[in-house]
């Protein structure tokens, strides 16, 4: 058998089975010129595929979903994924194009690159997702001198993202009680980061990087500008407020005439969107508020894998 053909077959098998997905959240969606170099960086390596892009102008936030494979050494340890350098290149472009001090939006954030979340897909494991998260974190902390906080499986103790965010003041709006604008935190971080310096660049802020099994983001519009009511509903829906287990929520302004319950579903196969939607509708009716059908901000993992396979197949 031709050794080159055997190598190609082995790589094809890897690219179709051992997959990692990166959700990259960047604090910008209104300035097209700022997003163009970020998206250009994402396309430099054809073995990394942008599967989805979700923009929200009111939140002034964009989420890119990228997928590629991971390769192991002879002992089974992960040693390479095209996602690594692609994500770092996108982060570099984001820091060049966006200044956090000039950013504002109705969604909390602490950095130009606010969150990087790695999921295992297909036959990949959480160990491989954690490996990639830590590789990316080390590069960002060292190269860009940005404080990096690891969470979930990437953190040595499995620290939860919302715990770290509370420690850093993530959830406190600093403009009119409803918006996050510029950098309003101390420049000396209150919690030692896992990578990078303990002093923040006001232009770049902080980044969170984690590894977690699949997490779904589901937002439910409330036809009301009563933010207090939205926050009450969000509190009662969340696990923290005694509501649905494994559900995290925020009540946020969204546009001129509505608010929104932004939900993180940590176990979407157990507590899914339909159950959350029903619970929000029940609580909103008690406040005499109307609710619209919610929406996901990303594709389900099965669709992501399917799209990746199709795009890779078309490019080979």
PDB file of C-alpha atoms in Angstrom:
ATOM      1  CA  UNK A   1       0.000   0.000   0.000  1.00  0.00           C
ATOM      2  CA  UNK A   2       1.205   3.505  -0.831  1.00  0.00           C
ATOM      3  CA  UNK A   3       2.458   5.058   2.471  1.00  0.00           C
ATOM      4  CA  UNK A   4       1.240   8.508   1.379  1.00  0.00           C
ATOM      5  CA  UNK A   5      -2.230   7.107   0.775  1.00  0.00           C
ATOM      6  CA  UNK A   6      -2.150   5.382   4.171  1.00  0.00           C
ATOM      7  CA  UNK A   7      -1.146   8.657   5.849  1.00  0.00           C
ATOM      8  CA  UNK A   8      -3.945  10.509   4.068  1.00  0.00           C
ATOM      9  CA  UNK A   9      -6.483   7.872   5.108  1.00  0.00           C
ATOM     10  CA  UNK A  10      -5.311   8.094   8.724  1.00  0.00           C
ATOM     11  CA  UNK A  11      -5.585  11.893   8.704  1.00  0.00           C
ATOM     12  CA  UNK A  12      -9.032  11.678   7.105  1.00  0.00           C
ATOM     13  CA  UNK A  13     -10.124   9.337   9.872  1.00  0.00           C
ATOM     14  CA  UNK A  14      -8.838  11.775  12.487  1.00  0.00           C
ATOM     15  CA  UNK A  15     -10.468  14.816  10.885  1.00  0.00           C
ATOM     16  CA  UNK A  16     -13.799  13.015  10.916  1.00  0.00           C
ATOM     17  CA  UNK A  17     -13.739  11.615  14.446  1.00  0.00           C
ATOM     18  CA  UNK A  18     -11.534  13.509  16.926  1.00  0.00           C
ATOM     19  CA  UNK A  19     -13.033  16.999  16.766  1.00  0.00           C
ATOM     20  CA  UNK A  20     -12.833  20.070  18.966  1.00  0.00           C
ATOM     21  CA  UNK A  21     -15.214  23.024  18.815  1.00  0.00           C
ATOM     22  CA  UNK A  22     -14.260  26.533  19.921  1.00  0.00           C
ATOM     23  CA  UNK A  23     -16.822  29.208  20.777  1.00  0.00           C
ATOM     24  CA  UNK A  24     -15.056  32.561  20.663  1.00  0.00           C
ATOM     25  CA  UNK A  25     -16.931  35.550  22.127  1.00  0.00           C
ATOM     26  CA  UNK A  26     -15.674  38.990  21.102  1.00  0.00           C
ATOM     27  CA  UNK A  27     -16.936  42.350  22.364  1.00  0.00           C
ATOM     28  CA  UNK A  28     -17.895  43.935  19.057  1.00  0.00           C
ATOM     29  CA  UNK A  29     -20.643  43.533  16.467  1.00  0.00           C
ATOM     30  CA  UNK A  30     -21.416  47.045  15.206  1.00  0.00           C
ATOM     31  CA  UNK A  31     -18.099  47.845  13.522  1.00  0.00           C
ATOM     32  CA  UNK A  32     -17.725  45.754  10.371  1.00  0.00           C
ATOM     33  CA  UNK A  33     -14.193  47.049   9.772  1.00  0.00           C
ATOM     34  CA  UNK A  34     -13.106  45.682  13.156  1.00  0.00           C
ATOM     35  CA  UNK A  35     -14.526  42.224  12.442  1.00  0.00           C
ATOM     36  CA  UNK A  36     -13.019  41.818   8.971  1.00  0.00           C
ATOM     37  CA  UNK A  37      -9.389  41.209  10.079  1.00  0.00           C
ATOM     38  CA  UNK A  38     -10.610  38.803  12.781  1.00  0.00           C
ATOM     39  CA  UNK A  39     -12.501  36.764  10.216  1.00  0.00           C
ATOM     40  CA  UNK A  40      -9.566  36.929   7.815  1.00  0.00           C
ATOM     41  CA  UNK A  41      -7.351  35.418  10.537  1.00  0.00           C
ATOM     42  CA  UNK A  42      -9.889  32.613  10.995  1.00  0.00           C
ATOM     43  CA  UNK A  43      -9.501  31.608   7.344  1.00  0.00           C
ATOM     44  CA  UNK A  44      -5.702  31.473   7.164  1.00  0.00           C
ATOM     45  CA  UNK A  45      -5.662  27.731   7.925  1.00  0.00           C
ATOM     46  CA  UNK A  46      -8.126  25.801   5.729  1.00  0.00           C
ATOM     47  CA  UNK A  47      -8.198  22.965   8.262  1.00  0.00           C
ATOM     48  CA  UNK A  48     -10.065  25.182  10.718  1.00  0.00           C
ATOM     49  CA  UNK A  49     -13.652  25.848   9.700  1.00  0.00           C
ATOM     50  CA  UNK A  50     -15.974  28.667  10.796  1.00  0.00           C
ATOM     51  CA  UNK A  51     -19.263  26.848  11.250  1.00  0.00           C
ATOM     52  CA  UNK A  52     -21.384  29.671  12.635  1.00  0.00           C
ATOM     53  CA  UNK A  53     -21.325  33.377  13.423  1.00  0.00           C
ATOM     54  CA  UNK A  54     -23.876  35.017  15.707  1.00  0.00           C
ATOM     55  CA  UNK A  55     -23.979  38.807  16.064  1.00  0.00           C
ATOM     56  CA  UNK A  56     -26.078  40.906  18.415  1.00  0.00           C
ATOM     57  CA  UNK A  57     -25.953  44.667  17.870  1.00  0.00           C
ATOM     58  CA  UNK A  58     -27.706  45.539  21.137  1.00  0.00           C
ATOM     59  CA  UNK A  59     -25.247  43.457  23.129  1.00  0.00           C
ATOM     60  CA  UNK A  60     -22.430  44.599  20.799  1.00  0.00           C
ATOM     61  CA  UNK A  61     -21.074  41.075  20.885  1.00  0.00           C
ATOM     62  CA  UNK A  62     -20.231  38.383  18.342  1.00  0.00           C
ATOM     63  CA  UNK A  63     -19.765  34.633  18.734  1.00  0.00           C
ATOM     64  CA  UNK A  64     -17.720  32.597  16.270  1.00  0.00           C
ATOM     65  CA  UNK A  65     -17.998  28.800  16.274  1.00  0.00           C
ATOM     66  CA  UNK A  66     -14.942  27.048  14.868  1.00  0.00           C
ATOM     67  CA  UNK A  67     -14.141  23.350  14.441  1.00  0.00           C
ATOM     68  CA  UNK A  68     -11.058  21.303  13.639  1.00  0.00           C
ATOM     69  CA  UNK A  69      -9.422  18.011  14.534  1.00  0.00           C
ATOM     70  CA  UNK A  70      -6.919  17.044  17.216  1.00  0.00           C
ATOM     71  CA  UNK A  71      -3.933  14.714  16.738  1.00  0.00           C
ATOM     72  CA  UNK A  72      -2.274  12.531  19.405  1.00  0.00           C
ATOM     73  CA  UNK A  73       1.216  11.136  19.894  1.00  0.00           C
ATOM     74  CA  UNK A  74       1.961   7.428  20.200  1.00  0.00           C
ATOM     75  CA  UNK A  75       1.015   7.458  23.893  1.00  0.00           C
ATOM     76  CA  UNK A  76      -2.426   8.951  23.200  1.00  0.00           C
ATOM     77  CA  UNK A  77      -1.632  12.475  24.412  1.00  0.00           C
ATOM     78  CA  UNK A  78      -2.941  15.380  22.289  1.00  0.00           C
ATOM     79  CA  UNK A  79      -0.121  17.217  20.533  1.00  0.00           C
ATOM     80  CA  UNK A  80      -1.665  19.306  17.750  1.00  0.00           C
ATOM     81  CA  UNK A  81      -4.877  20.968  16.613  1.00  0.00           C
ATOM     82  CA  UNK A  82      -5.168  23.598  13.876  1.00  0.00           C
ATOM     83  CA  UNK A  83      -7.592  25.398  16.196  1.00  0.00           C
ATOM     84  CA  UNK A  84      -4.703  26.445  18.446  1.00  0.00           C
ATOM     85  CA  UNK A  85      -2.972  28.858  16.090  1.00  0.00           C
ATOM     86  CA  UNK A  86      -6.225  29.941  14.433  1.00  0.00           C
ATOM     87  CA  UNK A  87      -7.750  31.050  17.738  1.00  0.00           C
ATOM     88  CA  UNK A  88      -4.551  32.860  18.763  1.00  0.00           C
ATOM     89  CA  UNK A  89      -4.454  34.627  15.378  1.00  0.00           C
ATOM     90  CA  UNK A  90      -8.077  35.737  15.797  1.00  0.00           C
ATOM     91  CA  UNK A  91      -7.315  37.006  19.307  1.00  0.00           C
ATOM     92  CA  UNK A  92      -4.332  38.970  17.976  1.00  0.00           C
ATOM     93  CA  UNK A  93      -6.514  40.542  15.284  1.00  0.00           C
ATOM     94  CA  UNK A  94      -9.196  41.391  17.853  1.00  0.00           C
ATOM     95  CA  UNK A  95      -6.703  43.162  20.127  1.00  0.00           C
ATOM     96  CA  UNK A  96      -5.384  45.139  17.150  1.00  0.00           C
ATOM     97  CA  UNK A  97      -8.851  46.163  15.947  1.00  0.00           C
ATOM     98  CA  UNK A  98     -10.869  46.762  19.141  1.00  0.00           C
ATOM     99  CA  UNK A  99     -10.303  49.014  22.152  1.00  0.00           C
ATOM    100  CA  UNK A 100     -12.364  47.999  25.185  1.00  0.00           C
ATOM    101  CA  UNK A 101     -12.365  51.570  26.494  1.00  0.00           C
ATOM    102  CA  UNK A 102     -14.397  52.580  23.431  1.00  0.00           C
ATOM    103  CA  UNK A 103     -16.830  49.662  23.676  1.00  0.00           C
ATOM    104  CA  UNK A 104     -20.313  49.654  25.177  1.00  0.00           C
ATOM    105  CA  UNK A 105     -23.182  47.197  25.099  1.00  0.00           C
ATOM    106  CA  UNK A 106     -26.098  45.745  27.046  1.00  0.00           C
ATOM    107  CA  UNK A 107     -24.307  42.451  27.769  1.00  0.00           C
ATOM    108  CA  UNK A 108     -21.679  42.068  30.504  1.00  0.00           C
ATOM    109  CA  UNK A 109     -18.058  41.639  29.453  1.00  0.00           C
ATOM    110  CA  UNK A 110     -14.607  42.063  30.922  1.00  0.00           C
ATOM    111  CA  UNK A 111     -12.493  41.863  27.797  1.00  0.00           C
ATOM    112  CA  UNK A 112     -12.186  42.499  24.075  1.00  0.00           C
ATOM    113  CA  UNK A 113     -11.978  38.723  23.854  1.00  0.00           C
ATOM    114  CA  UNK A 114     -14.449  37.949  26.609  1.00  0.00           C
ATOM    115  CA  UNK A 115     -14.739  34.173  26.600  1.00  0.00           C
ATOM    116  CA  UNK A 116     -13.206  31.201  24.798  1.00  0.00           C
ATOM    117  CA  UNK A 117     -14.978  27.897  25.365  1.00  0.00           C
ATOM    118  CA  UNK A 118     -13.710  24.565  24.015  1.00  0.00           C
ATOM    119  CA  UNK A 119     -16.088  21.618  23.564  1.00  0.00           C
ATOM    120  CA  UNK A 120     -15.223  18.046  22.572  1.00  0.00           C
ATOM    121  CA  UNK A 121     -17.169  16.719  19.590  1.00  0.00           C
ATOM    122  CA  UNK A 122     -17.584  13.256  18.063  1.00  0.00           C
ATOM    123  CA  UNK A 123     -15.027  10.911  19.694  1.00  0.00           C
ATOM    124  CA  UNK A 124     -12.894  13.621  21.306  1.00  0.00           C
ATOM    125  CA  UNK A 125     -12.852  13.878  25.095  1.00  0.00           C
ATOM    126  CA  UNK A 126     -12.979  16.642  27.678  1.00  0.00           C
ATOM    127  CA  UNK A 127      -9.267  15.982  28.360  1.00  0.00           C
ATOM    128  CA  UNK A 128      -8.438  17.058  24.818  1.00  0.00           C
ATOM    129  CA  UNK A 129     -10.660  20.128  25.090  1.00  0.00           C
ATOM    130  CA  UNK A 130      -8.914  21.044  28.346  1.00  0.00           C
ATOM    131  CA  UNK A 131      -5.487  20.558  26.739  1.00  0.00           C
ATOM    132  CA  UNK A 132      -6.355  23.008  23.962  1.00  0.00           C
ATOM    133  CA  UNK A 133      -7.877  25.549  26.367  1.00  0.00           C
ATOM    134  CA  UNK A 134      -4.682  25.582  28.446  1.00  0.00           C
ATOM    135  CA  UNK A 135      -2.442  25.875  25.368  1.00  0.00           C
ATOM    136  CA  UNK A 136      -4.432  28.861  24.104  1.00  0.00           C
ATOM    137  CA  UNK A 137      -4.497  30.417  27.587  1.00  0.00           C
ATOM    138  CA  UNK A 138      -0.705  30.230  27.951  1.00  0.00           C
ATOM    139  CA  UNK A 139      -0.173  31.844  24.550  1.00  0.00           C
ATOM    140  CA  UNK A 140      -2.635  34.676  25.195  1.00  0.00           C
ATOM    141  CA  UNK A 141      -1.290  35.384  28.667  1.00  0.00           C
ATOM    142  CA  UNK A 142       2.348  35.406  27.596  1.00  0.00           C
ATOM    143  CA  UNK A 143       2.127  36.927  24.134  1.00  0.00           C
ATOM    144  CA  UNK A 144      -0.478  39.621  24.751  1.00  0.00           C
ATOM    145  CA  UNK A 145       0.082  40.211  28.471  1.00  0.00           C
ATOM    146  CA  UNK A 146      -3.604  39.761  29.268  1.00  0.00           C
ATOM    147  CA  UNK A 147      -4.841  38.174  32.527  1.00  0.00           C
ATOM    148  CA  UNK A 148      -6.370  34.775  31.704  1.00  0.00           C
ATOM    149  CA  UNK A 149      -8.746  32.854  33.962  1.00  0.00           C
ATOM    150  CA  UNK A 150      -9.345  29.166  33.332  1.00  0.00           C
ATOM    151  CA  UNK A 151     -12.652  27.548  34.204  1.00  0.00           C
ATOM    152  CA  UNK A 152     -14.532  24.241  34.269  1.00  0.00           C
ATOM    153  CA  UNK A 153     -12.418  21.278  33.052  1.00  0.00           C
ATOM    154  CA  UNK A 154      -9.501  23.578  32.118  1.00  0.00           C
ATOM    155  CA  UNK A 155      -9.187  24.770  35.737  1.00  0.00           C
ATOM    156  CA  UNK A 156      -7.176  22.588  38.181  1.00  0.00           C
ATOM    157  CA  UNK A 157     -10.118  22.520  40.621  1.00  0.00           C
ATOM    158  CA  UNK A 158     -12.898  22.725  38.022  1.00  0.00           C
ATOM    159  CA  UNK A 159     -13.865  26.248  39.091  1.00  0.00           C
ATOM    160  CA  UNK A 160     -17.148  27.405  37.540  1.00  0.00           C
ATOM    161  CA  UNK A 161     -17.252  30.316  35.104  1.00  0.00           C
ATOM    162  CA  UNK A 162     -19.962  32.176  37.010  1.00  0.00           C
ATOM    163  CA  UNK A 163     -17.925  31.944  40.240  1.00  0.00           C
ATOM    164  CA  UNK A 164     -14.926  33.603  38.604  1.00  0.00           C
ATOM    165  CA  UNK A 165     -17.120  36.216  36.979  1.00  0.00           C
ATOM    166  CA  UNK A 166     -18.659  37.171  40.324  1.00  0.00           C
ATOM    167  CA  UNK A 167     -15.218  37.507  41.886  1.00  0.00           C
ATOM    168  CA  UNK A 168     -14.218  39.894  39.091  1.00  0.00           C
ATOM    169  CA  UNK A 169     -17.399  42.020  39.086  1.00  0.00           C
ATOM    170  CA  UNK A 170     -18.566  40.785  35.670  1.00  0.00           C
ATOM    171  CA  UNK A 171     -22.285  41.101  36.380  1.00  0.00           C
ATOM    172  CA  UNK A 172     -22.284  44.730  37.593  1.00  0.00           C
ATOM    173  CA  UNK A 173     -23.250  47.257  34.873  1.00  0.00           C
ATOM    174  CA  UNK A 174     -21.313  50.509  35.073  1.00  0.00           C
ATOM    175  CA  UNK A 175     -23.416  52.820  32.882  1.00  0.00           C
ATOM    176  CA  UNK A 176     -27.002  53.875  33.696  1.00  0.00           C
ATOM    177  CA  UNK A 177     -27.485  50.572  35.511  1.00  0.00           C
ATOM    178  CA  UNK A 178     -28.099  48.715  32.251  1.00  0.00           C
ATOM    179  CA  UNK A 179     -24.925  48.923  30.146  1.00  0.00           C
ATOM    180  CA  UNK A 180     -21.277  47.936  30.298  1.00  0.00           C
ATOM    181  CA  UNK A 181     -18.992  50.668  28.956  1.00  0.00           C
ATOM    182  CA  UNK A 182     -15.213  50.975  28.818  1.00  0.00           C
ATOM    183  CA  UNK A 183     -13.122  49.515  31.629  1.00  0.00           C
ATOM    184  CA  UNK A 184     -14.428  50.430  35.087  1.00  0.00           C
ATOM    185  CA  UNK A 185     -12.675  47.810  37.224  1.00  0.00           C
ATOM    186  CA  UNK A 186      -9.412  48.267  39.171  1.00  0.00           C
ATOM    187  CA  UNK A 187      -6.353  47.783  36.992  1.00  0.00           C
ATOM    188  CA  UNK A 188      -4.936  45.410  39.624  1.00  0.00           C
ATOM    189  CA  UNK A 189      -7.052  42.252  39.393  1.00  0.00           C
ATOM    190  CA  UNK A 190      -8.563  41.062  42.714  1.00  0.00           C
ATOM    191  CA  UNK A 191      -7.949  37.387  41.935  1.00  0.00           C
ATOM    192  CA  UNK A 192      -4.645  35.976  40.680  1.00  0.00           C
ATOM    193  CA  UNK A 193      -5.019  34.864  37.041  1.00  0.00           C
ATOM    194  CA  UNK A 194      -3.976  31.416  35.812  1.00  0.00           C
ATOM    195  CA  UNK A 195      -1.905  32.971  33.032  1.00  0.00           C
ATOM    196  CA  UNK A 196      -0.670  36.459  32.241  1.00  0.00           C
ATOM    197  CA  UNK A 197      -0.083  39.508  34.450  1.00  0.00           C
ATOM    198  CA  UNK A 198      -2.056  40.699  37.469  1.00  0.00           C
ATOM    199  CA  UNK A 199      -2.385  44.188  35.955  1.00  0.00           C
ATOM    200  CA  UNK A 200      -5.031  44.802  33.292  1.00  0.00           C
ATOM    201  CA  UNK A 201      -4.609  46.690  30.039  1.00  0.00           C
ATOM    202  CA  UNK A 202      -7.668  48.931  29.916  1.00  0.00           C
ATOM    203  CA  UNK A 203      -7.740  48.545  26.127  1.00  0.00           C
ATOM    204  CA  UNK A 204      -7.794  44.722  26.222  1.00  0.00           C
ATOM    205  CA  UNK A 205      -9.273  43.707  29.573  1.00  0.00           C
ATOM    206  CA  UNK A 206      -9.439  40.104  30.792  1.00  0.00           C
ATOM    207  CA  UNK A 207     -10.241  36.789  29.060  1.00  0.00           C
ATOM    208  CA  UNK A 208     -11.914  33.633  30.402  1.00  0.00           C
ATOM    209  CA  UNK A 209     -10.976  30.302  28.803  1.00  0.00           C
ATOM    210  CA  UNK A 210     -12.675  27.026  29.625  1.00  0.00           C
ATOM    211  CA  UNK A 211     -13.370  23.458  28.549  1.00  0.00           C
ATOM    212  CA  UNK A 212     -16.787  21.932  29.062  1.00  0.00           C
ATOM    213  CA  UNK A 213     -19.057  19.324  27.557  1.00  0.00           C
ATOM    214  CA  UNK A 214     -21.712  20.835  25.322  1.00  0.00           C
ATOM    215  CA  UNK A 215     -23.392  23.966  26.700  1.00  0.00           C
ATOM    216  CA  UNK A 216     -26.354  25.655  24.994  1.00  0.00           C
ATOM    217  CA  UNK A 217     -27.077  29.398  24.988  1.00  0.00           C
ATOM    218  CA  UNK A 218     -30.790  30.198  24.789  1.00  0.00           C
ATOM    219  CA  UNK A 219     -32.304  33.685  24.980  1.00  0.00           C
ATOM    220  CA  UNK A 220     -35.968  34.477  25.634  1.00  0.00           C
ATOM    221  CA  UNK A 221     -37.355  37.940  24.712  1.00  0.00           C
ATOM    222  CA  UNK A 222     -39.748  39.667  27.136  1.00  0.00           C
ATOM    223  CA  UNK A 223     -42.029  42.314  25.582  1.00  0.00           C
ATOM    224  CA  UNK A 224     -41.361  44.882  28.271  1.00  0.00           C
ATOM    225  CA  UNK A 225     -38.769  47.459  29.231  1.00  0.00           C
ATOM    226  CA  UNK A 226     -39.230  46.610  32.927  1.00  0.00           C
ATOM    227  CA  UNK A 227     -35.710  45.421  33.680  1.00  0.00           C
ATOM    228  CA  UNK A 228     -36.544  44.784  37.344  1.00  0.00           C
ATOM    229  CA  UNK A 229     -39.232  42.318  36.303  1.00  0.00           C
ATOM    230  CA  UNK A 230     -36.864  40.604  33.847  1.00  0.00           C
ATOM    231  CA  UNK A 231     -34.257  40.270  36.575  1.00  0.00           C
ATOM    232  CA  UNK A 232     -36.839  38.802  38.985  1.00  0.00           C
ATOM    233  CA  UNK A 233     -37.858  36.233  36.391  1.00  0.00           C
ATOM    234  CA  UNK A 234     -34.238  35.410  35.593  1.00  0.00           C
ATOM    235  CA  UNK A 235     -33.471  34.914  39.278  1.00  0.00           C
ATOM    236  CA  UNK A 236     -36.409  32.543  39.790  1.00  0.00           C
ATOM    237  CA  UNK A 237     -35.546  30.498  36.689  1.00  0.00           C
ATOM    238  CA  UNK A 238     -31.893  30.000  37.621  1.00  0.00           C
ATOM    239  CA  UNK A 239     -30.471  27.179  39.715  1.00  0.00           C
ATOM    240  CA  UNK A 240     -28.810  29.796  41.913  1.00  0.00           C
ATOM    241  CA  UNK A 241     -32.229  31.314  42.658  1.00  0.00           C
ATOM    242  CA  UNK A 242     -33.847  27.970  43.441  1.00  0.00           C
ATOM    243  CA  UNK A 243     -35.244  27.425  39.946  1.00  0.00           C
ATOM    244  CA  UNK A 244     -34.186  24.895  37.334  1.00  0.00           C
ATOM    245  CA  UNK A 245     -31.037  22.845  38.039  1.00  0.00           C
ATOM    246  CA  UNK A 246     -28.017  23.493  35.762  1.00  0.00           C
ATOM    247  CA  UNK A 247     -29.564  26.680  34.343  1.00  0.00           C
ATOM    248  CA  UNK A 248     -27.843  30.065  34.659  1.00  0.00           C
ATOM    249  CA  UNK A 249     -29.628  33.274  33.693  1.00  0.00           C
ATOM    250  CA  UNK A 250     -29.345  37.028  33.270  1.00  0.00           C
ATOM    251  CA  UNK A 251     -32.091  39.613  32.862  1.00  0.00           C
ATOM    252  CA  UNK A 252     -30.864  42.195  30.334  1.00  0.00           C
ATOM    253  CA  UNK A 253     -32.101  45.109  28.254  1.00  0.00           C
ATOM    254  CA  UNK A 254     -32.331  44.152  24.587  1.00  0.00           C
ATOM    255  CA  UNK A 255     -33.270  46.898  22.162  1.00  0.00           C
ATOM    256  CA  UNK A 256     -35.485  49.894  22.791  1.00  0.00           C
ATOM    257  CA  UNK A 257     -38.700  48.083  23.683  1.00  0.00           C
ATOM    258  CA  UNK A 258     -37.794  44.736  25.197  1.00  0.00           C
ATOM    259  CA  UNK A 259     -35.741  42.870  27.742  1.00  0.00           C
ATOM    260  CA  UNK A 260     -34.384  39.351  27.558  1.00  0.00           C
ATOM    261  CA  UNK A 261     -33.685  36.348  29.738  1.00  0.00           C
ATOM    262  CA  UNK A 262     -30.266  35.149  28.601  1.00  0.00           C
ATOM    263  CA  UNK A 263     -29.825  31.506  29.620  1.00  0.00           C
ATOM    264  CA  UNK A 264     -26.870  29.152  29.821  1.00  0.00           C
ATOM    265  CA  UNK A 265     -28.027  25.516  29.770  1.00  0.00           C
ATOM    266  CA  UNK A 266     -25.193  23.515  31.308  1.00  0.00           C
ATOM    267  CA  UNK A 267     -26.976  20.180  30.771  1.00  0.00           C
ATOM    268  CA  UNK A 268     -29.214  20.815  27.747  1.00  0.00           C
ATOM    269  CA  UNK A 269     -30.066  17.135  27.345  1.00  0.00           C
ATOM    270  CA  UNK A 270     -31.491  17.086  30.870  1.00  0.00           C
ATOM    271  CA  UNK A 271     -32.922  20.594  31.297  1.00  0.00           C
ATOM    272  CA  UNK A 272     -33.617  21.776  27.775  1.00  0.00           C
ATOM    273  CA  UNK A 273     -34.906  24.909  26.091  1.00  0.00           C
ATOM    274  CA  UNK A 274     -38.584  23.850  26.106  1.00  0.00           C
ATOM    275  CA  UNK A 275     -38.609  23.457  29.868  1.00  0.00           C
ATOM    276  CA  UNK A 276     -36.870  26.801  30.361  1.00  0.00           C
ATOM    277  CA  UNK A 277     -39.248  28.493  27.921  1.00  0.00           C
ATOM    278  CA  UNK A 278     -42.299  27.131  29.753  1.00  0.00           C
ATOM    279  CA  UNK A 279     -40.946  28.216  33.126  1.00  0.00           C
ATOM    280  CA  UNK A 280     -40.209  31.747  31.896  1.00  0.00           C
ATOM    281  CA  UNK A 281     -43.679  32.019  30.359  1.00  0.00           C
ATOM    282  CA  UNK A 282     -45.303  30.928  33.621  1.00  0.00           C
ATOM    283  CA  UNK A 283     -43.326  33.442  35.673  1.00  0.00           C
ATOM    284  CA  UNK A 284     -43.860  36.240  33.124  1.00  0.00           C
ATOM    285  CA  UNK A 285     -47.627  35.689  33.186  1.00  0.00           C
ATOM    286  CA  UNK A 286     -47.525  36.314  36.939  1.00  0.00           C
ATOM    287  CA  UNK A 287     -45.959  39.702  36.094  1.00  0.00           C
ATOM    288  CA  UNK A 288     -48.582  40.294  33.335  1.00  0.00           C
ATOM    289  CA  UNK A 289     -45.826  40.242  30.708  1.00  0.00           C
ATOM    290  CA  UNK A 290     -45.794  38.710  27.234  1.00  0.00           C
ATOM    291  CA  UNK A 291     -42.977  36.433  26.138  1.00  0.00           C
ATOM    292  CA  UNK A 292     -41.721  35.603  22.660  1.00  0.00           C
ATOM    293  CA  UNK A 293     -40.334  32.250  21.575  1.00  0.00           C
ATOM    294  CA  UNK A 294     -36.683  31.985  22.562  1.00  0.00           C
ATOM    295  CA  UNK A 295     -33.773  31.344  20.240  1.00  0.00           C
ATOM    296  CA  UNK A 296     -30.408  29.584  20.384  1.00  0.00           C
ATOM    297  CA  UNK A 297     -27.277  31.582  19.628  1.00  0.00           C
ATOM    298  CA  UNK A 298     -25.528  28.552  18.167  1.00  0.00           C
ATOM    299  CA  UNK A 299     -26.204  25.355  16.246  1.00  0.00           C
ATOM    300  CA  UNK A 300     -26.630  21.985  17.987  1.00  0.00           C
ATOM    301  CA  UNK A 301     -23.506  19.775  18.053  1.00  0.00           C
ATOM    302  CA  UNK A 302     -24.940  17.284  15.562  1.00  0.00           C
ATOM    303  CA  UNK A 303     -25.471  20.036  12.985  1.00  0.00           C
ATOM    304  CA  UNK A 304     -22.018  21.487  13.670  1.00  0.00           C
ATOM    305  CA  UNK A 305     -20.395  18.096  12.995  1.00  0.00           C
ATOM    306  CA  UNK A 306     -22.483  17.616   9.858  1.00  0.00           C
ATOM    307  CA  UNK A 307     -21.525  21.043   8.481  1.00  0.00           C
ATOM    308  CA  UNK A 308     -17.870  20.512   9.304  1.00  0.00           C
ATOM    309  CA  UNK A 309     -17.806  17.147   7.478  1.00  0.00           C
ATOM    310  CA  UNK A 310     -19.466  18.676   4.446  1.00  0.00           C
ATOM    311  CA  UNK A 311     -17.110  21.667   4.310  1.00  0.00           C
ATOM    312  CA  UNK A 312     -14.014  19.499   4.784  1.00  0.00           C
ATOM    313  CA  UNK A 313     -15.235  17.057   2.132  1.00  0.00           C
ATOM    314  CA  UNK A 314     -15.834  19.865  -0.359  1.00  0.00           C
ATOM    315  CA  UNK A 315     -12.367  21.336   0.215  1.00  0.00           C
ATOM    316  CA  UNK A 316     -10.434  18.055  -0.102  1.00  0.00           C
TER     317      UNK A 316
END
